[in-house]
Amino acid sequence: MKHIVIKTYFCNLEYFATGEGLIIAIGFVFANNKDEARKKFCRQHMCRLVHDENEAIEYFSPAVHVFDMKDKKNHPKVKQIMKSFMSEGAVDSVFAAYDHGALMECYFKHYINYN
């Protein structure tokens, strides 16, 4: 029997969209590798907004930053990014859940409109 290893990745995407302003998206994704995590995150980000999923993945993938949560040196950067969405206490709770194997996949999107 083949053993499947699923890793936890933190993904981040920031871009300006005409008429929408700055869009910041973050999320935790379970995947086998960084490329799979990037594609899965793009699918979550687009969530039925486009007709061609592959085109959306191709368009957004280069801008998605992917951090392997198993690598502890990524944690300070991930925490810094997360603090733009939530309080320090909430960020600490997310990392406690990760440390105890209780973190679930999640996704957040934030708009900063320039109008």
XYZ file of C-alpha atoms in Angstrom:
115
model
C 0.000 0.000 0.000
C 1.361 3.404 -1.000
C 1.562 5.987 1.798
C 0.248 9.417 0.780
C 1.869 12.392 2.480
C -0.120 15.602 2.511
C 1.673 18.784 3.559
C 0.302 22.053 4.877
C 1.064 25.176 2.861
C 0.292 28.830 3.498
C -0.478 30.783 0.323
C -0.581 34.530 -0.215
C -1.649 36.612 -3.226
C -1.665 40.414 -3.514
C -2.582 42.413 -6.614
C -4.375 45.526 -7.850
C -7.513 45.024 -9.913
C -9.016 47.815 -11.971
C -12.231 48.947 -10.325
C -11.639 46.840 -7.223
C -8.431 48.176 -5.689
C -5.914 46.130 -3.753
C -6.865 42.507 -3.202
C -5.057 40.432 -0.602
C -5.858 36.743 -0.265
C -4.412 34.213 2.165
C -5.149 30.611 2.945
C -3.945 27.282 4.257
C -3.970 24.483 1.717
C -3.315 20.763 2.073
C -1.369 19.421 -0.909
C 1.436 17.070 -1.917
C 3.757 19.803 -3.216
C 4.076 23.571 -3.748
C 2.797 23.476 -7.330
C -0.334 21.573 -6.319
C -0.863 24.005 -3.412
C -0.517 26.991 -5.757
C -3.108 25.577 -8.179
C -5.526 24.661 -5.395
C -5.233 28.148 -3.909
C -5.908 29.725 -7.325
C -9.052 27.604 -7.643
C -10.234 28.847 -4.232
C -9.412 32.426 -5.160
C -11.366 32.375 -8.408
C -14.336 30.390 -7.017
C -16.609 30.366 -10.071
C -15.575 33.824 -11.303
C -14.058 32.580 -14.530
C -15.152 30.168 -17.229
C -11.764 28.524 -17.771
C -10.191 27.285 -14.542
C -6.878 26.447 -16.226
C -6.627 29.960 -17.655
C -7.183 31.431 -14.188
C -4.558 29.144 -12.665
C -2.096 30.101 -15.385
C -2.833 33.815 -14.856
C -2.621 33.928 -11.043
C -0.083 31.164 -10.240
C 3.071 33.234 -10.814
C 1.898 35.800 -8.230
C 1.024 33.288 -5.489
C 3.614 32.964 -2.727
C 3.659 29.485 -1.189
C 5.223 28.705 2.191
C 5.771 25.158 3.477
C 4.514 25.218 7.073
C 6.820 22.371 8.067
C 9.764 24.738 7.547
C 9.820 26.765 10.781
C 11.869 29.559 9.182
C 8.736 30.472 7.172
C 6.637 31.056 10.300
C 7.707 34.678 11.027
C 6.831 35.759 7.458
C 3.520 33.870 7.541
C 2.640 35.488 10.878
C 3.484 38.927 9.508
C 1.182 38.412 6.514
C -1.636 37.011 8.675
C -1.549 40.017 11.000
C -2.958 42.149 8.172
C -6.144 40.045 8.496
C -6.458 39.226 12.179
C -5.285 40.061 15.665
C -2.053 38.711 17.099
C -4.068 36.462 19.420
C -5.949 34.959 16.489
C -2.678 34.360 14.641
C -1.298 32.620 17.741
C -4.425 30.442 17.850
C -3.947 29.435 14.210
C -0.348 28.407 14.917
C -1.413 26.499 18.039
C -3.940 24.606 15.902
C -1.191 23.862 13.371
C 1.172 22.636 16.105
C -1.528 20.245 17.397
C -2.550 18.933 13.974
C -5.950 20.623 14.172
C -5.580 23.239 11.420
C -8.189 23.078 8.657
C -7.986 24.422 5.135
C -9.193 28.005 5.084
C -9.233 31.014 2.794
C -9.603 34.766 3.377
C -9.868 37.624 0.899
C -9.597 41.333 1.754
C -10.343 44.319 -0.491
C -8.853 47.774 -0.062
C -10.780 50.005 -2.438
C -9.046 53.110 -3.718
C -12.232 55.035 -4.626
